[in-house]
mmCIF file of C-alpha atoms in Angstrom:
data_model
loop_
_atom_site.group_PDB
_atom_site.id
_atom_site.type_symbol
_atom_site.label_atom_id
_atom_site.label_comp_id
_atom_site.label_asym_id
_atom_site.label_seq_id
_atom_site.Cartn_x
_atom_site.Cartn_y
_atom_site.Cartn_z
ATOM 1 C CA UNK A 445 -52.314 124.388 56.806
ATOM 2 C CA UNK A 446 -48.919 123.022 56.560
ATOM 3 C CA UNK A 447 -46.929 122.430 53.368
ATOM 4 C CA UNK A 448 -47.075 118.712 53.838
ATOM 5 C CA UNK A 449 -51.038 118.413 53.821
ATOM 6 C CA UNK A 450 -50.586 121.526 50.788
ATOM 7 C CA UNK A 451 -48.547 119.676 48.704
ATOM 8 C CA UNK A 452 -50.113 115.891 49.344
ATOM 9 C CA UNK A 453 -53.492 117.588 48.878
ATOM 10 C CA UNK A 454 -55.972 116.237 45.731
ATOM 11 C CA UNK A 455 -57.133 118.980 43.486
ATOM 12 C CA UNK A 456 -60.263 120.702 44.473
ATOM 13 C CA UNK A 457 -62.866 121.035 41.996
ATOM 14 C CA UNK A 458 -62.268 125.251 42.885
ATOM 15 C CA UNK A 459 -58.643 124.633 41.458
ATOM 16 C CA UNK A 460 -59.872 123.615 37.710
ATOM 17 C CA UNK A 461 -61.530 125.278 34.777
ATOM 18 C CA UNK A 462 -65.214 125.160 34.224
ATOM 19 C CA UNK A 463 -66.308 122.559 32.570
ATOM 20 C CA UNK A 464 -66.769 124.342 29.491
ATOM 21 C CA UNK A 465 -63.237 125.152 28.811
ATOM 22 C CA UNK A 466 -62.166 121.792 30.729
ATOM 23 C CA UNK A 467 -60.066 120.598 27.843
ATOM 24 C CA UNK A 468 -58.562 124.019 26.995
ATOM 25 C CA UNK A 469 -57.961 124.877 30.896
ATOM 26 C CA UNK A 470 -55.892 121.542 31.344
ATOM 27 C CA UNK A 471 -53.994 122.208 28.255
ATOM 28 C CA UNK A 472 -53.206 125.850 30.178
ATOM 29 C CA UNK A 473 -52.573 124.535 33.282
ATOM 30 C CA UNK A 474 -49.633 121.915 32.009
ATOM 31 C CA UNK A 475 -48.505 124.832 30.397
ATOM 32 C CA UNK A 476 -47.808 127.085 33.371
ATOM 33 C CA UNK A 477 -47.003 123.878 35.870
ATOM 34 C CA UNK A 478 -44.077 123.516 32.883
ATOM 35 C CA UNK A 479 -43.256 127.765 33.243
ATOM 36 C CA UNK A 480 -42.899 127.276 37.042
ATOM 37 C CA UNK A 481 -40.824 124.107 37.168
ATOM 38 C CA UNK A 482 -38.852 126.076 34.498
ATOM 39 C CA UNK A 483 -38.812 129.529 36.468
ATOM 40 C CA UNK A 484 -37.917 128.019 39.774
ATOM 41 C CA UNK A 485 -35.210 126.343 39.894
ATOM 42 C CA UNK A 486 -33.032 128.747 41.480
ATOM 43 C CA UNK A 487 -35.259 128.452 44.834
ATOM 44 C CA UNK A 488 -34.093 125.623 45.633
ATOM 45 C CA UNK A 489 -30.784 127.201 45.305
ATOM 46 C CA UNK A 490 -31.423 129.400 47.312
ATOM 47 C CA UNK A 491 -32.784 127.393 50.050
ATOM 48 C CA UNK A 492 -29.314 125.551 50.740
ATOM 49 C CA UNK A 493 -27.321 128.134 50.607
ATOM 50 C CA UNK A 494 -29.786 130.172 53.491
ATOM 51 C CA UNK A 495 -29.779 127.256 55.058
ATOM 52 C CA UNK A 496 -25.958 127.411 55.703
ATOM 53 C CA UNK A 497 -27.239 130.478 57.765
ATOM 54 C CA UNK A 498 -30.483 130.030 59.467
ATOM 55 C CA UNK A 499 -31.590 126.810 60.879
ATOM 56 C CA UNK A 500 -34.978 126.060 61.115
ATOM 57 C CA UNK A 501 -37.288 128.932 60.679
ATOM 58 C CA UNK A 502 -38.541 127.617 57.563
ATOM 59 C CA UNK A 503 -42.031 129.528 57.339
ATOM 60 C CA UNK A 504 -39.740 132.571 58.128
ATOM 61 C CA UNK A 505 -37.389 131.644 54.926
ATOM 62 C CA UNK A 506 -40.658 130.561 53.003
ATOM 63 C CA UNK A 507 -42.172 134.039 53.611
ATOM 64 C CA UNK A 508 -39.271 135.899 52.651
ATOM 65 C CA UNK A 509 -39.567 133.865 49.107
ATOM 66 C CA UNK A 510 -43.022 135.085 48.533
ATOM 67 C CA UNK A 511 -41.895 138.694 49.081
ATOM 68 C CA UNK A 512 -39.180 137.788 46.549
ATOM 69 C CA UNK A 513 -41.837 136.433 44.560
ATOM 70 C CA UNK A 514 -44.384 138.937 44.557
ATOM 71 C CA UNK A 515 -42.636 142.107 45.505
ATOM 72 C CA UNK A 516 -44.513 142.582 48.485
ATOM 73 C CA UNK A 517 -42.753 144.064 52.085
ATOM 74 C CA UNK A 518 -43.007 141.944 55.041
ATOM 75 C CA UNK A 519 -42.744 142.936 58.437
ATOM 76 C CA UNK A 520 -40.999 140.502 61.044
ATOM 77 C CA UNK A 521 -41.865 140.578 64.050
ATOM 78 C CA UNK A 522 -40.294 138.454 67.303
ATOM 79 C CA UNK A 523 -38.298 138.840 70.491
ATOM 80 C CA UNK A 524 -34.122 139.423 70.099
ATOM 81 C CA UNK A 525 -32.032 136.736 69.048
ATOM 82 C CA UNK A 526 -34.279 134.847 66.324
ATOM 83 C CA UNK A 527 -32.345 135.137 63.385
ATOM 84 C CA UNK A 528 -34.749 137.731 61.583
ATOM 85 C CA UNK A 529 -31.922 140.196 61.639
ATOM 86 C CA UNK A 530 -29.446 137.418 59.724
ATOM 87 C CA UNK A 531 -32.292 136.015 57.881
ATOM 88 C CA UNK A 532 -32.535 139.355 56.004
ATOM 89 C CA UNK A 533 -28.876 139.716 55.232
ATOM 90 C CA UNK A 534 -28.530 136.126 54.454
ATOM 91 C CA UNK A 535 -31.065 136.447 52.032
ATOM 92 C CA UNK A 536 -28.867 139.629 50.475
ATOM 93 C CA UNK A 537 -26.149 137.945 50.565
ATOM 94 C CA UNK A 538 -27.945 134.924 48.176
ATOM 95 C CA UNK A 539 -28.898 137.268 45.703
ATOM 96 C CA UNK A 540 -26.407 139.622 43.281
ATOM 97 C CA UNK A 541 -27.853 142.386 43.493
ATOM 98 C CA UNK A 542 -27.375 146.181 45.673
ATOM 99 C CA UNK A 543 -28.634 146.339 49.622
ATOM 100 C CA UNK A 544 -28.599 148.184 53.006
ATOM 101 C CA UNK A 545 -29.629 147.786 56.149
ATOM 102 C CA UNK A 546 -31.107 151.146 58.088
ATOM 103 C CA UNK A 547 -30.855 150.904 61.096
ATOM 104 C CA UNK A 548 -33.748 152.945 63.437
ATOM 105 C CA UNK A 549 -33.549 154.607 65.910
ATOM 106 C CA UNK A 550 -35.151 157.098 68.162
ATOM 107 C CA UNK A 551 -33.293 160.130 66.619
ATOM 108 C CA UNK A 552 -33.478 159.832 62.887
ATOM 109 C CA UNK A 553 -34.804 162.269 60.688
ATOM 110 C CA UNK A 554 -36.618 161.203 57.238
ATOM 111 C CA UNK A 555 -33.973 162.605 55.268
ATOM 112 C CA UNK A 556 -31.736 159.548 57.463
ATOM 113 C CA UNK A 557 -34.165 157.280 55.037
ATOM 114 C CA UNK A 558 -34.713 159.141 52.188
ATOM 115 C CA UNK A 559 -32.267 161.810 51.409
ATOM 116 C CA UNK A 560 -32.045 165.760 51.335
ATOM 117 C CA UNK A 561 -30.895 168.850 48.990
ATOM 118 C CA UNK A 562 -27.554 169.889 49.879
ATOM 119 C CA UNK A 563 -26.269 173.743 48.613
ATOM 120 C CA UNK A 564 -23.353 173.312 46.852
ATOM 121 C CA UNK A 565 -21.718 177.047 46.905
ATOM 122 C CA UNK A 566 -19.777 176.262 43.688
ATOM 123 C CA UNK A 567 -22.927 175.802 41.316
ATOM 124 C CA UNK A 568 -25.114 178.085 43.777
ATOM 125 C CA UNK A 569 -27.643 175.665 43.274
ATOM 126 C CA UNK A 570 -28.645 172.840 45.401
ATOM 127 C CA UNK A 571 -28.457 169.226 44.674
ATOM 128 C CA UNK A 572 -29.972 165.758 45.554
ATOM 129 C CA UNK A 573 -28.134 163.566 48.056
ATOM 130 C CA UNK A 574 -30.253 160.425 48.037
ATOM 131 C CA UNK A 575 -30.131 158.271 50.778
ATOM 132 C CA UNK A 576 -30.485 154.228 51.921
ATOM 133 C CA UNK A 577 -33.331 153.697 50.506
ATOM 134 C CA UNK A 578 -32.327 154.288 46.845
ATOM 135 C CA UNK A 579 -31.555 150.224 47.288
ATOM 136 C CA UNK A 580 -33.103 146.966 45.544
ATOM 137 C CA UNK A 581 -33.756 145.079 48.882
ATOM 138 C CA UNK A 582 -33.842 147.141 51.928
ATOM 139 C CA UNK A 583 -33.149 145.881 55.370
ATOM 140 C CA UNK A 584 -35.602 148.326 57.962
ATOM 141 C CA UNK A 585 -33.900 147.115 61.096
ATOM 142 C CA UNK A 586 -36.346 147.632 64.161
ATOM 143 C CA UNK A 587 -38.580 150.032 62.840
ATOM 144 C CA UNK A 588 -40.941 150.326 65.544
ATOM 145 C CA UNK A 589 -37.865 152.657 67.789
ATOM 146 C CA UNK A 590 -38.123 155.456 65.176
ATOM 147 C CA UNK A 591 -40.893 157.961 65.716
ATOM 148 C CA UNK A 592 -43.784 158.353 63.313
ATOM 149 C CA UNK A 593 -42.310 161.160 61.153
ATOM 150 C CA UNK A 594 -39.823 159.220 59.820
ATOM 151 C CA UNK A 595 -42.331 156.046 59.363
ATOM 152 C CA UNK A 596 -44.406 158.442 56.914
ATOM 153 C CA UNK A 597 -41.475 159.352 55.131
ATOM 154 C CA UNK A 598 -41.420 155.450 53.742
ATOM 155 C CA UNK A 599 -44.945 155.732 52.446
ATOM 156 C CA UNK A 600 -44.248 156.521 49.043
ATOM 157 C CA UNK A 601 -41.680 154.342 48.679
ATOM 158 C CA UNK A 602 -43.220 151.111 50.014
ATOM 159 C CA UNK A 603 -46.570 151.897 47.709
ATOM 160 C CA UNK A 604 -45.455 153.883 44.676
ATOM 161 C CA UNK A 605 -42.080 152.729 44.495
ATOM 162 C CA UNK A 606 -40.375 156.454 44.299
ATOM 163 C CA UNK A 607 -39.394 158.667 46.285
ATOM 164 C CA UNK A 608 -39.970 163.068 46.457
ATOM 165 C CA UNK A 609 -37.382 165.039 47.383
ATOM 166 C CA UNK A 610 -37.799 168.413 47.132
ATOM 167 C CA UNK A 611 -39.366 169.104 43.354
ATOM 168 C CA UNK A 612 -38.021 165.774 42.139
ATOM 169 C CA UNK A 613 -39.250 162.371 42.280
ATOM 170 C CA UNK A 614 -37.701 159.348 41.540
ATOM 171 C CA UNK A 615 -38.195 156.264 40.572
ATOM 172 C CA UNK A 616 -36.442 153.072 42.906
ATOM 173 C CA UNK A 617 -35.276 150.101 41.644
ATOM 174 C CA UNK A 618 -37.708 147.322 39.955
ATOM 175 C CA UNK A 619 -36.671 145.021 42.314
ATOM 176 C CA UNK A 620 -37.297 147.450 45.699
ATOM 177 C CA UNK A 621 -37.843 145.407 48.839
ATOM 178 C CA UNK A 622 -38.558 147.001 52.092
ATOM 179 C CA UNK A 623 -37.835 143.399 54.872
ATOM 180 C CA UNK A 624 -38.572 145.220 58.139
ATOM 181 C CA UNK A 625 -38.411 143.584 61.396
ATOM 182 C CA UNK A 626 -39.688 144.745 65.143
ATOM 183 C CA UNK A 627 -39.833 143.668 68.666
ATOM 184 C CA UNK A 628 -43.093 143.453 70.151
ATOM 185 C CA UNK A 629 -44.771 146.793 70.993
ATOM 186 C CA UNK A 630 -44.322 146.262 74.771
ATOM 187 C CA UNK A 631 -40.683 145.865 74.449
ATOM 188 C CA UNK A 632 -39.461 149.689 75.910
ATOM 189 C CA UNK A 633 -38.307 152.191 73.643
ATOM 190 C CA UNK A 634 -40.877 151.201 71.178
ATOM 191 C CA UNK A 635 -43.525 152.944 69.159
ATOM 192 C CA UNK A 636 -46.721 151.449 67.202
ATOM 193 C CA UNK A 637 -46.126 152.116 63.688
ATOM 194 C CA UNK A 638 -48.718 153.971 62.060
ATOM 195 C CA UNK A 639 -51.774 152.070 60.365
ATOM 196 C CA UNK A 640 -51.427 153.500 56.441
ATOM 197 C CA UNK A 641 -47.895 152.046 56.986
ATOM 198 C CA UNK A 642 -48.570 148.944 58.834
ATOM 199 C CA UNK A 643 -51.111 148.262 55.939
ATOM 200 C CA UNK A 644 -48.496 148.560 53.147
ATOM 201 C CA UNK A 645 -46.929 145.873 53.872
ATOM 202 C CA UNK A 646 -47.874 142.783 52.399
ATOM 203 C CA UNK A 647 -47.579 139.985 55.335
ATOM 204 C CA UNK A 648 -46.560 140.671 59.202
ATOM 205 C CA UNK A 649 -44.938 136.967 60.337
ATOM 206 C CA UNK A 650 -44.350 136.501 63.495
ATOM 207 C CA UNK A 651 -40.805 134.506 64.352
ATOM 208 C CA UNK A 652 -41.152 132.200 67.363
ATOM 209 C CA UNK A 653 -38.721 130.300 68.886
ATOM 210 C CA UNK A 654 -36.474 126.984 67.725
ATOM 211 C CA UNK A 655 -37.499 123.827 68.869
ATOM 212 C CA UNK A 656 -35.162 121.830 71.285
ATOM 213 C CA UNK A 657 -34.065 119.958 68.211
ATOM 214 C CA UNK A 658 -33.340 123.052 66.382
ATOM 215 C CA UNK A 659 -31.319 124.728 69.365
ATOM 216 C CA UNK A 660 -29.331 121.571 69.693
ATOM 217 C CA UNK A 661 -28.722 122.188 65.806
ATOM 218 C CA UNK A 662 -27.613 125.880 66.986
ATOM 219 C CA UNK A 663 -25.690 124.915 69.554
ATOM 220 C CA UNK A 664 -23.574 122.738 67.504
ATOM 221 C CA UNK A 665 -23.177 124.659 64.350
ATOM 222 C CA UNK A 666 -21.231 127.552 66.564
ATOM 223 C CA UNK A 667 -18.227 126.216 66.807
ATOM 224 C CA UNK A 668 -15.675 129.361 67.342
ATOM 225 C CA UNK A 669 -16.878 132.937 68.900
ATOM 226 C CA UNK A 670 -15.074 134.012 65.049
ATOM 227 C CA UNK A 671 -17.195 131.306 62.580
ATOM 228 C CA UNK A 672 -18.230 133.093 59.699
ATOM 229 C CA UNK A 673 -20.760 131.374 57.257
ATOM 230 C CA UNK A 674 -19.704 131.723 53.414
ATOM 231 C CA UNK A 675 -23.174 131.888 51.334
ATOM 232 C CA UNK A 676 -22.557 132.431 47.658
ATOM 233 C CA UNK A 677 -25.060 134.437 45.367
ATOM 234 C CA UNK A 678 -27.169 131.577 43.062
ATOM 235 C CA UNK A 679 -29.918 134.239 41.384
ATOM 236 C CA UNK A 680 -30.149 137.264 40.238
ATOM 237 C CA UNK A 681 -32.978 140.370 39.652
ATOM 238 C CA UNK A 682 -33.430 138.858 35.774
ATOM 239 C CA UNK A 683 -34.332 135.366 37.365
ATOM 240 C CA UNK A 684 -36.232 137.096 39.999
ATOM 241 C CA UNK A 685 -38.297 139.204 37.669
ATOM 242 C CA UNK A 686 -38.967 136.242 35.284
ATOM 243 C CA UNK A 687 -40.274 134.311 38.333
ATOM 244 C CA UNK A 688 -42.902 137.028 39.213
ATOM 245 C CA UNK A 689 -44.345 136.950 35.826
ATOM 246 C CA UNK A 690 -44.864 133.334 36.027
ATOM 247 C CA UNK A 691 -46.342 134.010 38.992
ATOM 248 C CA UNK A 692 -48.888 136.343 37.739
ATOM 249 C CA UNK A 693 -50.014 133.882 35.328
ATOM 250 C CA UNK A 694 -50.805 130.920 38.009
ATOM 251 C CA UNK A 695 -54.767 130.162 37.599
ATOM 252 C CA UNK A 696 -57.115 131.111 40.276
ATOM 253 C CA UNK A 697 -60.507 129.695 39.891
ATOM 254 C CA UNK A 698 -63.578 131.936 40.203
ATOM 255 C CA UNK A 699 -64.713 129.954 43.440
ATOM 256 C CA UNK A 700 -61.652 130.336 44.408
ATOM 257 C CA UNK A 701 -61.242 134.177 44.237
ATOM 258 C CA UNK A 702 -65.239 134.719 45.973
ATOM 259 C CA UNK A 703 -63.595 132.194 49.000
ATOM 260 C CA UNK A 704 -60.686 135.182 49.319
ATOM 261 C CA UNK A 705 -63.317 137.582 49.518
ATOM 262 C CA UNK A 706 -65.484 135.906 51.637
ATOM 263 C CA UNK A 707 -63.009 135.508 53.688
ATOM 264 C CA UNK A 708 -62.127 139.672 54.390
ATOM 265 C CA UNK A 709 -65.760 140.426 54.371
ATOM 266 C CA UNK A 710 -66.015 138.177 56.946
ATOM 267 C CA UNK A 711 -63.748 139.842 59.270
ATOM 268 C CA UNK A 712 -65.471 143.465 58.614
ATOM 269 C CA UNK A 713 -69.566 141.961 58.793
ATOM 270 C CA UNK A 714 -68.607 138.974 60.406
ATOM 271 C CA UNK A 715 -72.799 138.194 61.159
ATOM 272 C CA UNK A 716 -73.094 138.042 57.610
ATOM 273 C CA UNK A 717 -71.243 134.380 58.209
ATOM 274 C CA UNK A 718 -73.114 133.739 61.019
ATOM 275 C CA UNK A 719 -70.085 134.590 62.506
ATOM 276 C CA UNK A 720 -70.455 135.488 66.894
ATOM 277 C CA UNK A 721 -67.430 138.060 66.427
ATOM 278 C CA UNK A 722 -68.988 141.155 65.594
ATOM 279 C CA UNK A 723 -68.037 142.587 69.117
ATOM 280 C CA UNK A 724 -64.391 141.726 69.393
ATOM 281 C CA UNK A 725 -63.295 143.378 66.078
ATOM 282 C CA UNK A 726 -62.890 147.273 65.799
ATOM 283 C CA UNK A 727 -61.997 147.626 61.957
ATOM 284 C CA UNK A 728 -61.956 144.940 59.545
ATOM 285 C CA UNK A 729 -58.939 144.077 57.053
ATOM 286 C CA UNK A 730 -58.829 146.258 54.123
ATOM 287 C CA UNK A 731 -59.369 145.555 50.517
ATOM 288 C CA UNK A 732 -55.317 145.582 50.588
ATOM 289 C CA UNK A 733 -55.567 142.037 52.656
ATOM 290 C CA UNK A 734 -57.821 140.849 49.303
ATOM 291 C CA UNK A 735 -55.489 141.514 46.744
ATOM 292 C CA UNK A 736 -52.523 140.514 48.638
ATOM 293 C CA UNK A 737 -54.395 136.897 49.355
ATOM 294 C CA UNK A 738 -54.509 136.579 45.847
ATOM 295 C CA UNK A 739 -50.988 137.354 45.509
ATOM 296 C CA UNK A 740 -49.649 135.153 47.978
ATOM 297 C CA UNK A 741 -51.620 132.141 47.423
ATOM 298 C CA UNK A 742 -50.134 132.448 43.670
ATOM 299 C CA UNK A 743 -47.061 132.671 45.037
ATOM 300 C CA UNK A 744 -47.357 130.060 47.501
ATOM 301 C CA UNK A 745 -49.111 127.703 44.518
ATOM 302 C CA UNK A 746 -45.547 128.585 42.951
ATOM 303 C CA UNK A 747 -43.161 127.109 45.002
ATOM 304 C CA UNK A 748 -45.374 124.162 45.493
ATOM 305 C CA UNK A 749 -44.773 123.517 41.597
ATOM 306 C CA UNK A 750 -47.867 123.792 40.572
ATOM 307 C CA UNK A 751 -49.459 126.193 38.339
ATOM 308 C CA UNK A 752 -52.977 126.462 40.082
ATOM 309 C CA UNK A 753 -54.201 128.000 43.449
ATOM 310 C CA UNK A 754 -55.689 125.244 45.618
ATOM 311 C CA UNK A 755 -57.916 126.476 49.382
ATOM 312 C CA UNK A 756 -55.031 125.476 51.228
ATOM 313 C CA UNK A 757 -52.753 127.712 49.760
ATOM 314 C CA UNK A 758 -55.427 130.896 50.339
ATOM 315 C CA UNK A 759 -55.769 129.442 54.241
ATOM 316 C CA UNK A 760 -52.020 129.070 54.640
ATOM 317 C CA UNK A 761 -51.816 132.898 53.725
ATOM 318 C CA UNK A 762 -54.654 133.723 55.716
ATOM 319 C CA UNK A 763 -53.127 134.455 58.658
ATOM 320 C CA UNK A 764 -49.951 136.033 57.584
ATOM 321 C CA UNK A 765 -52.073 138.717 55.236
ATOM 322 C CA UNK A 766 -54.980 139.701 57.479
ATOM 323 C CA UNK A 767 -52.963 139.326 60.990
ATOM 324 C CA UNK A 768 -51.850 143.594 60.891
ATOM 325 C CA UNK A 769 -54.952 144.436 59.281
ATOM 326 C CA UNK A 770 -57.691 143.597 62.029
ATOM 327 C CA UNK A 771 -58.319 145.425 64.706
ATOM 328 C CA UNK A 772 -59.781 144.239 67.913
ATOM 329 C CA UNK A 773 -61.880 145.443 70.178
ATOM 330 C CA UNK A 774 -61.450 146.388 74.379
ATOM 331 C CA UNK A 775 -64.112 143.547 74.646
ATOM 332 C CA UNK A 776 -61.505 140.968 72.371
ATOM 333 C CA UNK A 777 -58.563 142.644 74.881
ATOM 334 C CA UNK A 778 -60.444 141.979 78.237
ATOM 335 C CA UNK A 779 -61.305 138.212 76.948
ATOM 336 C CA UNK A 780 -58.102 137.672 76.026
ATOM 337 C CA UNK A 781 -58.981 136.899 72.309
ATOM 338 C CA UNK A 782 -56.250 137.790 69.737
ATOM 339 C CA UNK A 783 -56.537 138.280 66.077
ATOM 340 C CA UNK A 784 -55.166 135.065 65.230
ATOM 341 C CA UNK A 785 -58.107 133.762 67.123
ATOM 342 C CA UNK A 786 -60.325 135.734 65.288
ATOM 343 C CA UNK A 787 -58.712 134.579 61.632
ATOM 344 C CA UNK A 788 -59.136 131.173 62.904
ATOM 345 C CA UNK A 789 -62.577 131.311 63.317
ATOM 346 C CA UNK A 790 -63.271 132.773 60.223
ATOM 347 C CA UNK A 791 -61.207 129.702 58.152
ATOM 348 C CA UNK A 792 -62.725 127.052 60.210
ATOM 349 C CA UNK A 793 -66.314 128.575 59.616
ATOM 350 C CA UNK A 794 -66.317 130.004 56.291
ATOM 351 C CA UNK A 795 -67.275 127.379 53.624
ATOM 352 C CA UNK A 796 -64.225 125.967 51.570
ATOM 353 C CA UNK A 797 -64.980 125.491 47.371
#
């Protein structure tokens, strides 16, 4: 569902209070519809000044708002040359605040990522050097080319938010950020990243390419080989932080929070729905994929302005949330069916409150 037919939308009788608490529910709602009018104003900020940057690619730059939003990594996936890359460091750039991009690559070691004890000879002790990751927003530059020992060693830090070195563990910043992007698994010099680490992260988008009007738009902003784009930073971690607390406080009806769940059960007992799919999926999504709908439709509710979750925004999440968490089957390989087919199916048959 597209933001047009989100936004233009009527609300649902799943987006309101029972009728119980009607008149105290409305009262809330204006409330938090004035918090995130109040709490948002630097997106739009922010959206200009990427847009110096990236052109087009606007569920890309929506996506990377609802990590800023919620906190949660994403994991970009496309072919070379579609701004995910400069859509990261553009969005850096927008924001005051500390970053660094790691690049991976077949040779790196975890303590590339994470850091190592060093023996200082003077002390005769040995002390902490902490490495890239120690970083508010983190840039994880093709991380399907590294091998899987030094995926594992970004476990802790994408779930726990700190990091063990040695003895010692440490916290990261409030703010941490792990915006990782990939080729396509049968691009060479690849590897499949593991699935504990593939499940931490909060959305997988994939980036397709421009439209003809967009390359045109391209083609013509690149004037000189030597153009450099000036962004200028319009928000900061305190604006960031409020933001995700209004966030949090967005009302989800009960219907609507049994339609999230209805809709992850249906991918791991899908004949439960009445739901023909039972052969093409190996695992289902994990109860990650539920409380990351939540999350996102919140967060997608946000920068709608409004201060409710509506269906649409849980189905325009949908696919981003549960894409890297279903697994098909040989059968769903030899037919040709994909997970996205297999996430559509379940929206279009699963009844909406």
């Amino acid at each position: 569902m597209n933001e047009q037919n989100r936004s233009v939308n009527p609300v649902s009788s799943a987006s309101l209070p029972p009728q119980s608490v009607r008149q105290e529910g409305y009262t809330s709602i204006q409330a938090i519809n004035e918090s995130v009018v109040a709490s948002s104003s630097w997106v739009g900020l922010l959206r200009r000044e990427m847009a110096k940057s990236i052109i087009g690619q606007e569920h890309l730059v929506e996506r990377l708002l609802v990590g800023l939003l919620t906190g949660g990594h994403i994991l970009l996936e496309g072919l070379p040359g579609l701004a995910k890359t400069l859509a990261v460091k553009t969005l850096a750039m927008v924001i005051h605040t500390d970053f660094q991009r790691i690049q991976f690559t077949p040779d790196m070691l975890p303590a590339d990522i994470i850091g190592t004890q060093i023996y200082n000879p003077k002390d005769t002790l040995f002390e902490v050097k902490q490495g890239p990751i120690f970083s508010s927003l983190i840039l994880a530059d093709e991380i399907n080319r590294a091998p899987a020992k030094v995926q594992s060693a970004m476990l802790e830090a994408m779930q726990e938010k700190q990091v063990t070195i040695g003895d010692e563990t440490f916290r990261l910043p409030e703010l941490f950020l792990v915006l990782a992007t990939q080729n396509p698994i049968e691009q060479e010099g690849t590897y499949p990243l593991p699935e504990a680490q593939v499940d931490r992260f909060m959305m997988k988008v994939i980036v397709d390419y421009p439209s003809m009007t967009q390359e045109r738009m391209i083609l013509d902003a690149v004037d000189h080989t030597d153009s450099v784009v000036v962004v200028n930073p319009v928000v900061g971690p305190d604006d960031i932080l409020a933001s995700r607390r209004v966030v949090d406080s967005i009302y989800m009806d009960d219907k609507i929070k049994d339609y999230i769940v209805s809709l992850v059960c249906a991918t791991r007992d899908p004949r439960s729905f009445k739901l023909d799919l039972h052969d093409y999926i190996e695992t289902g999504a994990s109860p990650r994929a539920t409380i990351n709908l939540k999350t996102v439709s919140r967060a997608l509710a946000f920068l709608a302005g409004r201060g409710y979750v509506t269906p649409d925004d849980v189905k325009s999440a949908a696919m981003d949330v549960m894409r890297h968490r279903i697994r098909i089957s040989y059968e769903a390989e030899a037919e040709a069916i994909t997970t996205e087919d297999i996430i559509r199916k379940i929206l279009d048959t699963v009844p909406v409150p």
